[in-house]
PDB file of C-alpha atoms in Angstrom:
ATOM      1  CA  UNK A   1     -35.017 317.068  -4.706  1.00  0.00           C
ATOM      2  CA  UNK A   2     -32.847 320.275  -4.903  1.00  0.00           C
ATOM      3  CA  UNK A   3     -34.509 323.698  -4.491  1.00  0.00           C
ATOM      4  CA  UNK A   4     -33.166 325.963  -6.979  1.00  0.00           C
ATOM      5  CA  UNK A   5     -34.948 328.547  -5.903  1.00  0.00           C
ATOM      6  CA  UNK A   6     -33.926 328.426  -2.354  1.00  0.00           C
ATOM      7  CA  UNK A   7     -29.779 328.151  -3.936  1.00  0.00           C
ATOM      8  CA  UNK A   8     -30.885 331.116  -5.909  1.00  0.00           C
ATOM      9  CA  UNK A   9     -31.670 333.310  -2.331  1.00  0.00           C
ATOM     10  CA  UNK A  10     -28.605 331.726  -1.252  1.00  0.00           C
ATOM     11  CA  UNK A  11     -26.735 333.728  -3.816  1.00  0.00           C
ATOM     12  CA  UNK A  12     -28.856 336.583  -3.292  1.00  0.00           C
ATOM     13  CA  UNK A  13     -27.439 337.135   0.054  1.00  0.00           C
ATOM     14  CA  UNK A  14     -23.922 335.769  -0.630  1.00  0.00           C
ATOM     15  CA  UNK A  15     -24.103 338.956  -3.328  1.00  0.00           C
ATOM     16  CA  UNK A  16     -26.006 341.509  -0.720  1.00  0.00           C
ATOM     17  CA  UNK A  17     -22.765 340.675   1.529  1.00  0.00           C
ATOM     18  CA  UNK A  18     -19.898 340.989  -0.744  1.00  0.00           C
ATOM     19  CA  UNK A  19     -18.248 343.490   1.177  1.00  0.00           C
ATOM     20  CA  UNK A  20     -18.947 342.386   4.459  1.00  0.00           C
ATOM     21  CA  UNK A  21     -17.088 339.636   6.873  1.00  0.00           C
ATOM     22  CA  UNK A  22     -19.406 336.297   5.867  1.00  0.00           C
ATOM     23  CA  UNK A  23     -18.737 332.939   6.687  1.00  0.00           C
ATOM     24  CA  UNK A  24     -20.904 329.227   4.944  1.00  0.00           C
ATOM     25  CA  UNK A  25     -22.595 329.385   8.394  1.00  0.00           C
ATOM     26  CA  UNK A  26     -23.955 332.758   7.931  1.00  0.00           C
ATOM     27  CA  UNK A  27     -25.305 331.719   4.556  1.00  0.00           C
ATOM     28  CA  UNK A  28     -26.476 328.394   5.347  1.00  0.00           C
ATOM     29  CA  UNK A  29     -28.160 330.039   8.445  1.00  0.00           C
ATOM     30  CA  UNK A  30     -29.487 332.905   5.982  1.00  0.00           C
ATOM     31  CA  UNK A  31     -31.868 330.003   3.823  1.00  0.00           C
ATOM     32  CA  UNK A  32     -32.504 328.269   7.206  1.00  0.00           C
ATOM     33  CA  UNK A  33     -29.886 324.971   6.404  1.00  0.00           C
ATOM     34  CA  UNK A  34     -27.572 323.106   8.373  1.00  0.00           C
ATOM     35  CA  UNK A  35     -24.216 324.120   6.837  1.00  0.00           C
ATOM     36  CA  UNK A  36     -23.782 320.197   5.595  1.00  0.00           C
ATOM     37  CA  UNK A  37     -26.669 320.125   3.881  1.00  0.00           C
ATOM     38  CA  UNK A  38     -26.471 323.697   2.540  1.00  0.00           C
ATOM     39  CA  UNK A  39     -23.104 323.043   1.077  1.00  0.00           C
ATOM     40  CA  UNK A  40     -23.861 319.688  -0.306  1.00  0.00           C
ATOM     41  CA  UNK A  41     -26.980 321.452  -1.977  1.00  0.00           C
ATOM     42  CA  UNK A  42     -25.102 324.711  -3.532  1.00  0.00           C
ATOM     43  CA  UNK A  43     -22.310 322.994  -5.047  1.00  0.00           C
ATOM     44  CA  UNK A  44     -25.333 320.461  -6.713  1.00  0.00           C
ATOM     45  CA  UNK A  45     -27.017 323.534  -7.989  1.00  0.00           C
ATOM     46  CA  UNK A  46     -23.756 325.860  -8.623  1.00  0.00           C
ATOM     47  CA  UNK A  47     -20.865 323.522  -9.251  1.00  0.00           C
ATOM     48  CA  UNK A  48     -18.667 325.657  -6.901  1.00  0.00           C
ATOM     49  CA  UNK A  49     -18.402 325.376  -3.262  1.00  0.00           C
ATOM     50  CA  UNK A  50     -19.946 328.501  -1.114  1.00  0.00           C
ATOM     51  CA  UNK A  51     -16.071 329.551  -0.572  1.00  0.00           C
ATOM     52  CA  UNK A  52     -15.092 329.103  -3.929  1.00  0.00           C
ATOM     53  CA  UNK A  53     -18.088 331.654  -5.418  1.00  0.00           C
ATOM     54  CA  UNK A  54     -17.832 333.839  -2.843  1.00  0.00           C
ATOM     55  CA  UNK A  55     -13.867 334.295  -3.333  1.00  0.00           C
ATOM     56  CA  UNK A  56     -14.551 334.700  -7.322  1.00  0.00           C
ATOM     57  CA  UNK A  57     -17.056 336.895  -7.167  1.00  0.00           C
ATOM     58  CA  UNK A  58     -15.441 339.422  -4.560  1.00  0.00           C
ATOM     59  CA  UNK A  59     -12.288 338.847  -6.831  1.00  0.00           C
ATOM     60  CA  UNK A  60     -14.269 339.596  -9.933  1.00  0.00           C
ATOM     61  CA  UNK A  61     -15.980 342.622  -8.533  1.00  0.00           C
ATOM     62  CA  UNK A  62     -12.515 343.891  -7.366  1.00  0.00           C
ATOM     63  CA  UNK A  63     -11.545 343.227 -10.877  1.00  0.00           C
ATOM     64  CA  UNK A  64     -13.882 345.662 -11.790  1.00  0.00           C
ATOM     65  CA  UNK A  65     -13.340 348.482  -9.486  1.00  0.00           C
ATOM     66  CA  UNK A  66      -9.353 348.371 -10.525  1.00  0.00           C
ATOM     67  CA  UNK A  67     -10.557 349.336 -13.921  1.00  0.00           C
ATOM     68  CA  UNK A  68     -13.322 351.445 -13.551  1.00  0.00           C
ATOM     69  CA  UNK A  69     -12.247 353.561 -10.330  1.00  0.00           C
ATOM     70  CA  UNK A  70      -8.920 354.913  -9.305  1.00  0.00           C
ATOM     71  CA  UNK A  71      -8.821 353.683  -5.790  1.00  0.00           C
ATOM     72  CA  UNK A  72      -6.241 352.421  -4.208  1.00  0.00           C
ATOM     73  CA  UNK A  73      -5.496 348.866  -4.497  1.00  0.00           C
ATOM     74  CA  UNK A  74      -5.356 348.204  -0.541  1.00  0.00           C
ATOM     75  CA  UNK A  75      -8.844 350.118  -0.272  1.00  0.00           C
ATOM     76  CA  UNK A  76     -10.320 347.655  -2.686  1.00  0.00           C
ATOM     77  CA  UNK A  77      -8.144 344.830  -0.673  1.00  0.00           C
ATOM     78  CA  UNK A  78      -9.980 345.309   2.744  1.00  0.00           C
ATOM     79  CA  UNK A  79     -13.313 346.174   0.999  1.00  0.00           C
ATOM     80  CA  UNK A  80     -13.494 342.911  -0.706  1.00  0.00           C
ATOM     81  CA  UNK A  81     -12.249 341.538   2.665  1.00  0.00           C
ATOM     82  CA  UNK A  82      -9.093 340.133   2.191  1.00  0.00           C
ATOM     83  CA  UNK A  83      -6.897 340.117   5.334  1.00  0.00           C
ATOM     84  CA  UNK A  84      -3.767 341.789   3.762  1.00  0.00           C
ATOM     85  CA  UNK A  85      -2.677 342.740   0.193  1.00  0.00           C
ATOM     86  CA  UNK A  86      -0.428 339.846  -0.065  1.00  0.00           C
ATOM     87  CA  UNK A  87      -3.774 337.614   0.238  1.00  0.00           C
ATOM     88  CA  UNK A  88      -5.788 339.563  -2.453  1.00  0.00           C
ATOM     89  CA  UNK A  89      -2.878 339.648  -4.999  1.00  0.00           C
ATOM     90  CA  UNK A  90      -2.545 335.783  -4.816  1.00  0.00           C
ATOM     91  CA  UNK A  91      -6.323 335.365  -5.073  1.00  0.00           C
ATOM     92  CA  UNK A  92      -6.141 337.565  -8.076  1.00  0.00           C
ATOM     93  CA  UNK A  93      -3.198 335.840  -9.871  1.00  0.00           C
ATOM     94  CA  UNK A  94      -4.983 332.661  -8.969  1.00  0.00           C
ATOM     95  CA  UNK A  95      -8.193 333.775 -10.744  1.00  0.00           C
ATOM     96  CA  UNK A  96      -6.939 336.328 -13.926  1.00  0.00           C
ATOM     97  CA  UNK A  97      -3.271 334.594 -14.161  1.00  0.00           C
ATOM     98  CA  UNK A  98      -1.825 338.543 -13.254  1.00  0.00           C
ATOM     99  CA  UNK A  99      -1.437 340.913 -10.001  1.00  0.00           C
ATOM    100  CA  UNK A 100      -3.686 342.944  -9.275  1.00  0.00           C
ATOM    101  CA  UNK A 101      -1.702 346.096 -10.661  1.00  0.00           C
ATOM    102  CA  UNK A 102      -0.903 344.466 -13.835  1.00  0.00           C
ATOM    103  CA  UNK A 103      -4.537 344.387 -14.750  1.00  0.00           C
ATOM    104  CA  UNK A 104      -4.993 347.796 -13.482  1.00  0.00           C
ATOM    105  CA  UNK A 105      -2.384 348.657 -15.666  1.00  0.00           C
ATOM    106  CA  UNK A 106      -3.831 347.029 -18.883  1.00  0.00           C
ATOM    107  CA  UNK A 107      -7.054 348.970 -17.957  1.00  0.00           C
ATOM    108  CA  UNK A 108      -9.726 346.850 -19.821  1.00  0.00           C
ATOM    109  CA  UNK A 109     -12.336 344.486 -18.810  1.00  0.00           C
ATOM    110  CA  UNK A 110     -12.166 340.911 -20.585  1.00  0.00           C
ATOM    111  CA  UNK A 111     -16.235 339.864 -19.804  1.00  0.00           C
ATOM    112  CA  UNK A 112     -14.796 336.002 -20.370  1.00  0.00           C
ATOM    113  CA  UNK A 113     -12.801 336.424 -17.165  1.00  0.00           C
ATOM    114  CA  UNK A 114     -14.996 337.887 -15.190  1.00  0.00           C
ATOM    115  CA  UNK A 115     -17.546 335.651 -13.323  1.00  0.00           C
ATOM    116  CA  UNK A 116     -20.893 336.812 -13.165  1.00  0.00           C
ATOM    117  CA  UNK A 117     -23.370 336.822 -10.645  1.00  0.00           C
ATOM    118  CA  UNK A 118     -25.352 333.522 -11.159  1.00  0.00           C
ATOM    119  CA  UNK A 119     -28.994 333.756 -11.536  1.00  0.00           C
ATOM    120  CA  UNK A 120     -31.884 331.539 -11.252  1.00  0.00           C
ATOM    121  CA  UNK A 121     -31.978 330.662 -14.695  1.00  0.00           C
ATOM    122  CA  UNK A 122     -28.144 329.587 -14.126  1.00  0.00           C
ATOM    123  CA  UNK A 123     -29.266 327.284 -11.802  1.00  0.00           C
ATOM    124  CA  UNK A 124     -32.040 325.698 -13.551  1.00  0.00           C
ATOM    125  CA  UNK A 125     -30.082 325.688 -17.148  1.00  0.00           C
ATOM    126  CA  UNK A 126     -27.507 323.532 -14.634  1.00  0.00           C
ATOM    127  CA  UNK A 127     -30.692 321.500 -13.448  1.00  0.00           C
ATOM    128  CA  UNK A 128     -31.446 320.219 -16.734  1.00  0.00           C
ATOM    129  CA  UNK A 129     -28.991 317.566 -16.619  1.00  0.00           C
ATOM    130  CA  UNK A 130     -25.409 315.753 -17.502  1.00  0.00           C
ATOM    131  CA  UNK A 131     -25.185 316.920 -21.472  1.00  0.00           C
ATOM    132  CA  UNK A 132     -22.789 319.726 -20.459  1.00  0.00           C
ATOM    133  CA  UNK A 133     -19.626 316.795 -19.685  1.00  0.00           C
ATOM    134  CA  UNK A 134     -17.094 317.818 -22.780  1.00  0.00           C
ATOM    135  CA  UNK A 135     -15.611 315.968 -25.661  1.00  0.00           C
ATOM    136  CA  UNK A 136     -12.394 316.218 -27.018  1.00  0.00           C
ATOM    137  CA  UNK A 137     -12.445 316.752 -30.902  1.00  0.00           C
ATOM    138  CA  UNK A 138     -10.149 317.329 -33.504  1.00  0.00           C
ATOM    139  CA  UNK A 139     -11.755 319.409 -36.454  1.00  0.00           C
ATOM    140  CA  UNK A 140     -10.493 320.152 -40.061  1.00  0.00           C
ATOM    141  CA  UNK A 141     -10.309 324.022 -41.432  1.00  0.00           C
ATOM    142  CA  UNK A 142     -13.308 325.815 -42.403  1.00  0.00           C
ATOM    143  CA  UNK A 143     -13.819 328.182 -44.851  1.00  0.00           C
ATOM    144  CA  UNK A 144     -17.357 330.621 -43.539  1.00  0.00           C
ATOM    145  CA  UNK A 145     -19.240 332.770 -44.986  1.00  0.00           C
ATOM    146  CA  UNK A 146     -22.375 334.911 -43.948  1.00  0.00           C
ATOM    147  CA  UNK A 147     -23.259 337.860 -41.999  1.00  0.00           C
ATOM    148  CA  UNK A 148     -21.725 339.366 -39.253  1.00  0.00           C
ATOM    149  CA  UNK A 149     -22.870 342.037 -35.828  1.00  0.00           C
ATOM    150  CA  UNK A 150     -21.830 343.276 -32.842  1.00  0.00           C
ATOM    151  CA  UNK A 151     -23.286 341.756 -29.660  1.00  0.00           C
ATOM    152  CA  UNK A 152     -23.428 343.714 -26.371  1.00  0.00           C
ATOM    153  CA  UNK A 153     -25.273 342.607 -23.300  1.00  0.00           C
ATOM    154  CA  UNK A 154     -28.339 342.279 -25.164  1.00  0.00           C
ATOM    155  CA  UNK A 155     -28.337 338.918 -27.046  1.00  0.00           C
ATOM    156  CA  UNK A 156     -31.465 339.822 -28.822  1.00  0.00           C
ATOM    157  CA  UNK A 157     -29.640 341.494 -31.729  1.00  0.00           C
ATOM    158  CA  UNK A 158     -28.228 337.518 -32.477  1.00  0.00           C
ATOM    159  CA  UNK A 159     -32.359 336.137 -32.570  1.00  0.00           C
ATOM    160  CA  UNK A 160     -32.618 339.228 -34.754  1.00  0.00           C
ATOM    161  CA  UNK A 161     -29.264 338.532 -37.441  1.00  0.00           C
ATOM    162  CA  UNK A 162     -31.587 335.049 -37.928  1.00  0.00           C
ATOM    163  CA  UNK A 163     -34.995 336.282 -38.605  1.00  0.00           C
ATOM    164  CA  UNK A 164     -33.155 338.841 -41.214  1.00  0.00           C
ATOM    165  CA  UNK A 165     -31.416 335.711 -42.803  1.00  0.00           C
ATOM    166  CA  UNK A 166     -35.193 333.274 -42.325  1.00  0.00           C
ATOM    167  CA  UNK A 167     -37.428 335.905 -43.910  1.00  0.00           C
ATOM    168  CA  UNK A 168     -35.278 338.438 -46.153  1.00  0.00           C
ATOM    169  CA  UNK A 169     -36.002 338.605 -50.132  1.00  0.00           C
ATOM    170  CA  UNK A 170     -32.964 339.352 -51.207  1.00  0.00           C
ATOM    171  CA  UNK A 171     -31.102 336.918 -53.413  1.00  0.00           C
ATOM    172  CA  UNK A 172     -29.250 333.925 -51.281  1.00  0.00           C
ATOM    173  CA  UNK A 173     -29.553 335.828 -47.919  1.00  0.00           C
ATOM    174  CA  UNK A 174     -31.962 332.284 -46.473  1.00  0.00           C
ATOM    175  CA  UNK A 175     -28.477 331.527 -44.589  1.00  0.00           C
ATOM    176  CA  UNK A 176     -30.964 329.300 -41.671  1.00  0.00           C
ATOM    177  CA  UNK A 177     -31.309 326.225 -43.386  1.00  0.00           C
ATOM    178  CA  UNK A 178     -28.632 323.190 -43.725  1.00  0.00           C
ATOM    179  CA  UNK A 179     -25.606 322.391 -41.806  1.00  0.00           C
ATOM    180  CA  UNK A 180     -24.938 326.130 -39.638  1.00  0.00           C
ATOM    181  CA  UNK A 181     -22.272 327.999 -37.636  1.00  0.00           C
ATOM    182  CA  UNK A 182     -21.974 330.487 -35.636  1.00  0.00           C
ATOM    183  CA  UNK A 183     -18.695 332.341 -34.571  1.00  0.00           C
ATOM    184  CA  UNK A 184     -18.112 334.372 -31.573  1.00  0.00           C
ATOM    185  CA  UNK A 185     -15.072 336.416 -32.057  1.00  0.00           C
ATOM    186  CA  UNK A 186     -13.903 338.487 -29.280  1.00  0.00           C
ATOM    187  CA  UNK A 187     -11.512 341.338 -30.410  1.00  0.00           C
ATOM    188  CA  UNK A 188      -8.635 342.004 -28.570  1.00  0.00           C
ATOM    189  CA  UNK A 189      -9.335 345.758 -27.236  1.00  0.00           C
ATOM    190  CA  UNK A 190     -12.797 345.301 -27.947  1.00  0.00           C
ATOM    191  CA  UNK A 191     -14.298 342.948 -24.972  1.00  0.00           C
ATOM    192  CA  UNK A 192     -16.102 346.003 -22.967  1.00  0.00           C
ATOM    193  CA  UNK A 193     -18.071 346.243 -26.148  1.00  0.00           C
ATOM    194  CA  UNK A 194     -18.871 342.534 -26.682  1.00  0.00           C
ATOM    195  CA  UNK A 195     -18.216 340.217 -29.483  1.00  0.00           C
ATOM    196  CA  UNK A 196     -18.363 339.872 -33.039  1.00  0.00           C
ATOM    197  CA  UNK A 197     -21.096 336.936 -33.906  1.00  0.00           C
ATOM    198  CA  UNK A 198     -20.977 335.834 -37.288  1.00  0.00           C
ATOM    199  CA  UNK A 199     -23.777 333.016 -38.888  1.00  0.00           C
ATOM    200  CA  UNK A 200     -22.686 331.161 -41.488  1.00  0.00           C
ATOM    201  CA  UNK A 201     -21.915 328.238 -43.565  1.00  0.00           C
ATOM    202  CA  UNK A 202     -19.138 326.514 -45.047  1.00  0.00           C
ATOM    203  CA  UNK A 203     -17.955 327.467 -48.634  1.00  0.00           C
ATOM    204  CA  UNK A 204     -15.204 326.044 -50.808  1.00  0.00           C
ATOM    205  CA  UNK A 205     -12.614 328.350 -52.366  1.00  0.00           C
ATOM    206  CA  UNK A 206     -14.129 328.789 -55.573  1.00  0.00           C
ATOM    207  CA  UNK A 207     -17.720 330.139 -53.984  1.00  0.00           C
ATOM    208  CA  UNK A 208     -15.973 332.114 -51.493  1.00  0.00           C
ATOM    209  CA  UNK A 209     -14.435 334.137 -54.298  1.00  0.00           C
ATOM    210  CA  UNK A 210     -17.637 334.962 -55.874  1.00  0.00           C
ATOM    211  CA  UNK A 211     -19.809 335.832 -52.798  1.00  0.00           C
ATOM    212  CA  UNK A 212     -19.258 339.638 -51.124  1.00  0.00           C
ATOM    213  CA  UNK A 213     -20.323 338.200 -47.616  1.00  0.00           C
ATOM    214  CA  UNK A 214     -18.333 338.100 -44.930  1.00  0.00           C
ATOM    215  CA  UNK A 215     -15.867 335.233 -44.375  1.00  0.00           C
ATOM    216  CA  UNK A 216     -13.593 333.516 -42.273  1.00  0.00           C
ATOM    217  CA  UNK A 217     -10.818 331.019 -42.388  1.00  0.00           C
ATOM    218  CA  UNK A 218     -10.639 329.083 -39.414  1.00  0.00           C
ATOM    219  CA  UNK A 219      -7.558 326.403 -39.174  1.00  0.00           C
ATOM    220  CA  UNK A 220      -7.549 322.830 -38.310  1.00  0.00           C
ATOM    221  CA  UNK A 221      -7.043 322.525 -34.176  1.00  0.00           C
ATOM    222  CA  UNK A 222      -8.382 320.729 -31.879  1.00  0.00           C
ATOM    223  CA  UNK A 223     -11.783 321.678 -29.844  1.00  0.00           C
ATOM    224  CA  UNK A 224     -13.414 321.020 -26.567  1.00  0.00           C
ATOM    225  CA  UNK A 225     -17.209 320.342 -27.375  1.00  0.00           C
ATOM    226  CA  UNK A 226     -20.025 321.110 -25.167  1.00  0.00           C
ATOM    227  CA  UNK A 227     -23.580 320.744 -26.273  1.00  0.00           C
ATOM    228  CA  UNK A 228     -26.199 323.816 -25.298  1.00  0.00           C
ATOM    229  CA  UNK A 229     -29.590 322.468 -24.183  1.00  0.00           C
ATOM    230  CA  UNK A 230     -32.018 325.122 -24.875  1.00  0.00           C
ATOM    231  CA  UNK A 231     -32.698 328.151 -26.713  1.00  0.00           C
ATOM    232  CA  UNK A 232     -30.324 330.379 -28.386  1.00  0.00           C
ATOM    233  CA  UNK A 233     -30.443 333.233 -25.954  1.00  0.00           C
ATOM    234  CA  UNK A 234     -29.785 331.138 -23.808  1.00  0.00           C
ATOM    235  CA  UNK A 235     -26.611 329.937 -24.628  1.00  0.00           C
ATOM    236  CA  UNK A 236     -24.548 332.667 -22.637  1.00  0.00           C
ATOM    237  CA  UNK A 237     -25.914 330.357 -19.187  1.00  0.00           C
ATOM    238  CA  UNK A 238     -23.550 327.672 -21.380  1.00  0.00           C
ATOM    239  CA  UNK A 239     -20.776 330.226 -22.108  1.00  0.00           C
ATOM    240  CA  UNK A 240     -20.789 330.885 -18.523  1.00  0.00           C
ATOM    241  CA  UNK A 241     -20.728 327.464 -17.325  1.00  0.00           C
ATOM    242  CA  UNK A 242     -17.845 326.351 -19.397  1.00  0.00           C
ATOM    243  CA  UNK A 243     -15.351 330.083 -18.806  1.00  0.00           C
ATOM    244  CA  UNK A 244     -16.364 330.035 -14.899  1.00  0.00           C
ATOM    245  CA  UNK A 245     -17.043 326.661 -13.646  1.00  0.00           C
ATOM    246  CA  UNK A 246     -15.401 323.885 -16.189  1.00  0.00           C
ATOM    247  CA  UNK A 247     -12.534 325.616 -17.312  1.00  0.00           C
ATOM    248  CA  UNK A 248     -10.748 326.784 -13.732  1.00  0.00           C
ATOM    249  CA  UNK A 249     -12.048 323.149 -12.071  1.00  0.00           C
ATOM    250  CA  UNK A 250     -10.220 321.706 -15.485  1.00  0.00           C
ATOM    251  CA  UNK A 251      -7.316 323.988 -14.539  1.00  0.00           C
ATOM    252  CA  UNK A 252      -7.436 325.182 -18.192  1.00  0.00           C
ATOM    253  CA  UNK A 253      -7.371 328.732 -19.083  1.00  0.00           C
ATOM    254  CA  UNK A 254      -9.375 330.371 -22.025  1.00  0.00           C
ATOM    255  CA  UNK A 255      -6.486 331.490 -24.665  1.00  0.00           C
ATOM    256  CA  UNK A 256      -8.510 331.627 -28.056  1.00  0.00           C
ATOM    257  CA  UNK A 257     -10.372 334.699 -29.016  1.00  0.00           C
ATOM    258  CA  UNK A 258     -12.955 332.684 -31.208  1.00  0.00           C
ATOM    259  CA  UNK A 259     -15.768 330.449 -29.848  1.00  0.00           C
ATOM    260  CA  UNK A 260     -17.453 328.267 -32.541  1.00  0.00           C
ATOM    261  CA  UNK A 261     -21.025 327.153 -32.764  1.00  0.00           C
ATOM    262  CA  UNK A 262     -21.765 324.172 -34.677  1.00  0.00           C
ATOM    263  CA  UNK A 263     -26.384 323.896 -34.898  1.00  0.00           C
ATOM    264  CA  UNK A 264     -26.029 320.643 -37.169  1.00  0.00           C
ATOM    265  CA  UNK A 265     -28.308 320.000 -39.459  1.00  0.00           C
ATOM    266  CA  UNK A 266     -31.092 319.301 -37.212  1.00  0.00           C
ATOM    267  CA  UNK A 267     -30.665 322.288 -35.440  1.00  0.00           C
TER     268      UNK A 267
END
């Protein structure tokens, strides 16, 4: 049976060593493994291989420091340590689809892009089985309305938009019943900040006239279609999943700035 909790201290010392020379042996050695069966168990839990996180993630922290400190670039090279510049900057382009200095130079942080450290409840959101394989779907325009707020880190503020819209008085604000969606717009700019996360549900033109909500037109295109298991704060484990681990292994790249959310009628 796979311990989560011992991949989980695996990644706790793969993140404790970032910036120091580390090899699978060390790791496997670290959680007391031989490195077959350590590698066999951490791409079960992680769907990566222990290179392939450790290369993202010192990529993505690098990421980081080109925006938020004015080091050199061959500082952050060796820090992260890649063997030459030349290395790093193909890593990079491999990763965020630019050099190094071109994202310096553009001097904003796109959270999408940037892996995060993977937790336990990663792991065990992973555990919970197969639903996350994708569907291809092809879906017609919708016309939303409802309300709209700014998420940060803090995905509270989303549970919070839906007990407003399940228990408010005012006229027609009960948006949490029926057939529901949720929109996750990213702004381009904006992406330090968070996203725009609108709840709503569909209207035709001759409502959406009449109703000062906010709306959005989104256009016929096709979709890839994951299903979230769990709760709704948890659905940033799915996010994750799907910009980190399915899309790169799918060599796809995330292009669209809106994410839709589809709870069906049965929630």
């Amino acid at each position: 049976m796979l311990n989560t909790t011992l991949m989980a201290q695996a990644i706790d010392f793969i993140e404790t060593h970032l910036r120091e020379d580390l090899t699978v042996g060390d790791i496997a050695h670290a959680v007391s493994l031989s490195v077959y069966y350590f590698c066999r168990s951490f791409n079960q839990a992680t769907h990566h291989t222990p290179y392939d996180y450790l290369m993202r993630r010192r990529v993505a922290e690098a990421a980081r420091d080109l925006v938020q400190t004015d080091r050199k670039i061959i500082e952050i090279t060796f820090d992260y340590r890649f063997n030459n510049p030349e290395t790093f900057s193909r890593a990079f382009k491999r990763v965020f689809g630019m050099r190094p200095n071109q994202w310096r130079k553009q001097g904003r942080l796109d959270r999408r892009l940037i892996m995060p450290r993977l937790t336990l409840a990663h792991l065990q959101h992973l555990a919970q089985g197969p639903y996350l394989q994708p569907v291809l779907i092809d879906r017609t325009g919708l016309h939303l309305t409802g309300l709209m707020t700014l998420v940060q880190e803090d995905t509270a503020v989303m549970e919070t938009l839906w007990e407003w819209c399940a228990y408010s008085r005012e006229p027609g604000s009960q948006l949490t019943s029926g057939d529901l969606y949720g929109v996750l717009h990213y702004a381009a700019g904006d992406e330090p900040a968070g996203y725009f996360y609108l709840l709503g549900r569909p209207v035709d033109d001759d409502a959406r006239q009449a109703i000062s909500w906010v709306t959005m037109n989104l256009p016929a295109q096709q979709y890839v279609r994951f299903i979230h298991k769990g709760l709704r704060h948890d659905l940033q484990l799915t996010l994750d999943y799907i910009q980190h681990t399915w899309l790169p292994q799918a060599n796809l790249s995330l292009r669209s700035s809106t994410i839709l959310l589809h709870y069906g009628a049965h929630f």
